[in-house]
Amino acid sequence: MSRGSGKGLSLKDKLDGNELDLSLCDLNEVPVRELAALPKATILDLSCNNLISLPSDFCSLMHLVKLDLSKNRLQQLPLDFGRLVNLQHLDLLNNRLVTLPVSFAQLKNLKWLDLKDNPLDPVLAKVAGDCLDEKQCKQAAVKVLQHMKAIQSEQDRQRQRKLQAEREMEKKREAEQRAKEAQERELRKREKAEEKERRRREYDAQKAAKQEMEKKTKKETVHTRKPASSSRPPQPPRHKPSWSRSVLRVLLFVLFCILCTLAACKLTELQHQPVCVSVNTLYEDVVAALQNHKMLQNMLQHNSQ
C-alpha cells in the first residue's frame, strides 16, 4: 500500500491481533476493499492522515467496534454512517465537522465519543460537551445519540406530515377530479336531454305543419267539390256549360240574322226584290211550323226560365 492511495502496503503486516493501525500513513483515501477482506480487524486506527471524506462503501465495514479518525480533515461523514451498528468507540477529535448525519442515531451500541476541536453547530457542541475524561466521553456518546434520535424523530414526523399532506392533497385532487368528471357527465347529460327535447319539438312542429297542410288540402278539395255554404242555392257549374245553352246561342244568332233579314225585307224598299219575296214567304212558313212544334216551344220556355 503506497502512501496516499493506500495500495502497495500489506495490511496484514499492520494487523496486530484484532487491531489494525493505519495512523500516520499520509492517507488521502481509505482502502475499503482491503479492509473488508480483514473482518478480524475490529479496531481500526486511521488517525493523523489527510482524509477529507469517507467513501460511501466505508459503511459496509460493519465489523468495526472501535474507530479512530482523529486529526484528519473530515468535513462530513457518509449519510449512512449509522450502518456501523457494532461501533462502540468513536474518536473524531480535531476534524472539520459541523454536523453529524441523522443516521448517527442508529449507532445503538456507541458508548464513547469524542467530538472536541471541530467547528460544530452550537447546539450539537453544547450537547457533546468537552470529553476531557472517560466519563465525559461516555456522557457525550449518550447525549449525542439522544440528540440525534430526537432529530431523527422530528425528521420522521416532518416526513410523515409531508406524506400526509401529499396524501391529503392527492385525495383532494382526486375528489376535485371526480367532481369535475361528475360535472362534465351532468353537463353532457343535460346537453343530450336538451338536444333530445329540441329534436322532439322539431318533430312535433313538422308533424303539426304536415297535419295542417293535409287539413288545408282536404278543405280545398271539399270546397272544390261542394258549395261553399249550405245556405246558398245551388248554382250550375260555371266551367262546364250545357249543350242546350250552346244550341240556344247558335239558334239565337241564326234568329238574329233572320230577323235582320226580315226587317230589311219588310221595312225597306228591298221587300219587292225577288230575294226578299222568297225570304218573306219562308218566314211565314217557318212561323206556321213553329206554332205547331210544341217540343221546341217547351225547350225554348225551359231555356228562357
XYZ file of C-alpha atoms in Angstrom:
305
model
C 0.000 0.000 0.000
C 1.626 3.231 -1.129
C 1.210 6.449 0.746
C -1.720 8.493 -0.445
C -3.612 5.754 -2.239
C -3.274 3.013 0.308
C -2.067 0.491 -2.287
C 1.174 -1.410 -2.107
C 1.256 -1.698 1.691
C 0.296 -5.103 3.119
C -2.469 -4.625 5.686
C -1.695 -7.980 7.202
C 1.710 -6.640 8.218
C -0.077 -3.884 10.118
C -2.584 -6.188 11.778
C -1.897 -6.983 15.415
C -4.488 -9.387 16.708
C -7.791 -7.616 16.040
C -6.201 -4.152 15.859
C -5.153 -2.538 12.585
C -3.052 0.609 12.872
C -3.002 2.802 9.751
C -2.202 6.053 11.532
C 0.476 8.392 10.238
C 0.363 6.765 6.778
C -0.325 10.024 4.927
C -3.546 8.519 3.529
C -5.815 10.569 1.285
C -8.430 7.817 0.972
C -9.421 4.715 2.894
C -8.565 1.287 1.388
C -12.080 -0.050 1.941
C -11.731 -3.142 -0.259
C -8.630 -4.329 1.602
C -10.241 -3.576 4.967
C -13.343 -5.544 4.029
C -11.077 -8.568 3.422
C -9.975 -8.389 7.077
C -13.140 -8.822 9.157
C -10.908 -9.827 12.061
C -9.716 -6.212 12.376
C -12.422 -4.845 14.661
C -10.216 -1.989 15.892
C -9.122 0.459 13.167
C -6.843 3.453 13.695
C -6.882 5.970 10.829
C -5.723 8.974 12.867
C -3.191 11.571 11.713
C -3.835 11.214 7.958
C -5.097 13.526 5.203
C -8.624 12.178 4.910
C -11.136 14.784 3.731
C -14.075 12.408 3.365
C -15.001 8.767 3.725
C -16.315 6.789 0.751
C -19.925 5.580 0.970
C -18.808 1.923 0.949
C -16.830 2.585 4.141
C -20.119 1.994 5.975
C -20.029 -1.643 4.814
C -17.272 -2.313 7.399
C -19.876 -3.358 9.927
C -17.374 -5.498 11.854
C -15.700 -2.390 13.312
C -16.052 -1.957 17.067
C -13.525 0.826 17.666
C -12.682 3.536 15.114
C -10.169 6.353 15.446
C -10.487 9.116 12.832
C -8.922 11.888 14.887
C -6.638 14.541 13.449
C -7.799 14.336 9.845
C -9.601 16.903 7.706
C -13.024 15.293 7.573
C -15.745 17.793 6.704
C -18.624 15.344 6.893
C -19.451 11.697 7.484
C -21.323 9.474 4.997
C -25.113 9.761 5.197
C -25.467 6.057 6.054
C -22.778 6.143 8.750
C -25.354 4.585 11.073
C -24.864 1.225 9.357
C -21.785 0.697 11.600
C -24.152 -0.669 14.260
C -21.409 -2.587 16.130
C -19.363 0.550 16.732
C -18.767 1.215 20.457
C -15.847 3.670 20.443
C -15.537 6.599 18.009
C -12.857 9.265 18.064
C -13.440 12.277 15.803
C -11.131 14.706 17.565
C -9.702 17.634 15.595
C -11.569 17.426 12.273
C -13.718 19.914 10.379
C -17.144 18.510 11.177
C -20.076 20.877 11.592
C -22.938 18.391 11.835
C -23.484 14.650 12.017
C -25.676 12.583 9.667
C -29.135 11.732 11.035
C -28.321 8.022 10.680
C -25.846 8.571 13.535
C -28.818 7.870 15.840
C -28.719 4.212 14.738
C -25.356 3.604 16.485
C -27.180 1.998 19.408
C -24.015 0.321 20.782
C -21.951 3.531 20.874
C -20.545 4.089 24.392
C -17.634 6.501 23.860
C -17.455 9.607 21.641
C -15.020 12.487 21.238
C -16.008 15.490 19.087
C -13.605 18.088 20.507
C -11.849 20.596 18.245
C -14.497 20.525 15.494
C -16.406 23.610 14.279
C -19.656 22.001 15.448
C -23.065 23.570 15.272
C -23.580 25.382 18.594
C -26.466 23.147 19.641
C -24.536 19.971 18.826
C -21.413 21.332 20.522
C -23.361 22.034 23.721
C -24.836 18.531 23.676
C -21.475 16.835 23.066
C -19.604 18.671 25.821
C -15.826 18.703 26.279
C -14.931 14.976 26.577
C -11.958 15.708 28.850
C -12.086 12.352 30.592
C -13.566 8.886 30.216
C -16.800 9.835 31.969
C -17.417 12.911 29.821
C -16.723 10.960 26.613
C -19.226 8.308 27.654
C -21.776 11.008 28.503
C -21.078 12.607 25.121
C -21.934 9.338 23.402
C -25.232 9.021 25.284
C -26.255 12.678 24.876
C -25.313 12.882 21.193
C -27.222 9.670 20.459
C -30.284 11.056 22.259
C -29.936 14.351 20.398
C -29.612 12.643 17.029
C -32.547 10.362 17.832
C -34.633 13.441 18.610
C -33.591 14.991 15.293
C -34.377 11.735 13.508
C -37.803 11.543 15.197
C -38.542 15.129 14.256
C -37.488 14.485 10.680
C -39.628 11.345 10.662
C -42.584 13.370 11.933
C -41.947 16.035 9.318
C -41.690 13.353 6.683
C -44.915 11.787 7.930
C -46.624 15.194 7.931
C -45.335 15.809 4.438
C -46.552 12.403 3.293
C -49.890 13.009 4.997
C -50.161 16.416 3.367
C -49.278 14.884 -0.008
C -51.866 12.135 0.520
C -54.488 14.694 1.501
C -53.546 16.813 -1.481
C -53.784 13.748 -3.692
C -57.182 12.900 -2.203
C -58.274 16.480 -2.747
C -57.085 16.365 -6.360
C -58.867 13.045 -6.845
C -62.045 14.458 -5.271
C -61.811 17.537 -7.489
C -61.219 15.310 -10.499
C -64.212 13.155 -9.597
C -66.332 16.271 -9.061
C -65.150 17.653 -12.386
C -65.908 14.378 -14.156
C -69.337 14.234 -12.492
C -69.994 17.823 -13.553
C -68.925 17.020 -17.107
C -71.173 13.938 -17.129
C -74.080 16.015 -15.820
C -73.391 18.665 -18.456
C -73.272 16.059 -21.230
C -76.463 14.522 -19.868
C -78.191 17.910 -19.795
C -76.970 18.762 -23.303
C -78.186 15.386 -24.518
C -81.591 15.965 -22.893
C -81.790 19.456 -24.414
C -80.846 18.095 -27.825
C -83.476 15.383 -27.487
C -86.100 17.945 -26.440
C -85.144 20.199 -29.368
C -85.452 17.323 -31.831
C -88.787 16.348 -30.264
C -90.086 19.925 -30.694
C -88.893 19.975 -34.293
C -90.603 16.646 -34.896
C -93.839 17.899 -33.313
C -93.636 21.119 -35.331
C -93.073 19.205 -38.566
C -95.896 16.839 -37.717
C -98.246 19.725 -36.911
C -97.272 21.525 -40.125
C -97.855 18.336 -42.089
C -101.256 17.842 -40.465
C -102.149 21.470 -41.133
C -101.107 21.091 -44.749
C -103.162 17.915 -45.102
C -106.123 19.620 -43.448
C -105.809 22.631 -45.731
C -105.522 20.418 -48.810
C -108.545 18.410 -47.726
C -110.523 21.574 -47.092
C -109.633 22.972 -50.508
C -110.680 19.667 -52.072
C -114.020 19.772 -50.259
C -114.595 23.363 -51.296
C -113.898 22.422 -54.900
C -116.376 19.551 -54.862
C -119.141 21.101 -52.706
C -120.794 24.528 -52.388
C -119.039 26.851 -50.038
C -122.162 27.315 -47.904
C -125.299 25.195 -47.446
C -127.481 28.310 -47.170
C -126.698 29.458 -50.716
C -128.898 27.979 -53.519
C -127.142 25.510 -55.795
C -125.684 27.074 -58.870
C -124.877 25.399 -62.131
C -121.193 24.810 -62.690
C -119.521 27.691 -64.427
C -116.748 25.779 -66.084
C -118.994 23.272 -67.874
C -121.813 24.990 -69.915
C -124.621 22.663 -71.017
C -125.122 21.681 -74.701
C -128.591 23.218 -74.685
C -127.187 26.658 -73.915
C -124.711 26.320 -76.777
C -127.516 25.291 -79.128
C -129.600 28.187 -77.854
C -126.821 30.630 -78.588
C -126.492 29.297 -82.114
C -130.243 29.491 -82.631
C -130.376 32.992 -81.226
C -127.621 34.059 -83.566
C -129.391 32.467 -86.504
C -132.668 34.039 -85.358
C -130.997 37.393 -85.075
C -129.678 37.107 -88.600
C -133.104 36.065 -89.832
C -134.799 38.934 -88.032
C -132.345 41.354 -89.500
C -133.043 39.945 -92.957
C -136.811 40.023 -92.360
C -136.620 43.536 -91.099
C -134.694 44.562 -94.171
C -137.151 42.782 -96.454
C -140.297 44.098 -94.705
C -139.366 47.601 -93.716
C -137.153 48.721 -96.571
C -137.627 49.150 -100.268
C -135.999 45.734 -100.754
C -139.243 43.926 -99.947
C -140.196 43.827 -103.629
C -136.936 42.242 -104.596
C -137.040 38.547 -105.545
C -134.795 37.607 -102.635
C -136.927 39.372 -100.064
C -140.107 37.859 -101.542
C -138.589 34.396 -101.038
C -137.476 35.325 -97.507
C -140.910 36.641 -96.571
C -142.528 33.501 -97.865
C -140.082 31.317 -95.970
C -140.658 33.323 -92.794
C -144.359 32.785 -92.919
C -143.849 29.058 -93.437
C -141.398 28.847 -90.502
C -143.738 30.742 -88.186
C -146.525 28.399 -89.021
C -144.289 25.375 -88.416
C -143.057 26.682 -85.051
C -146.537 27.187 -83.797
C -147.223 23.528 -84.389
C -143.928 22.320 -82.899
C -144.695 22.019 -79.164
C -141.444 20.320 -78.211
C -139.357 23.226 -79.421
C -141.676 25.633 -77.648
C -141.218 23.745 -74.387
C -137.461 23.770 -74.837
C -137.495 27.472 -75.548
C -139.638 28.007 -72.482
C -137.282 25.930 -70.320
C -134.227 27.796 -71.538
C -135.925 31.116 -71.018
C -136.608 30.111 -67.407
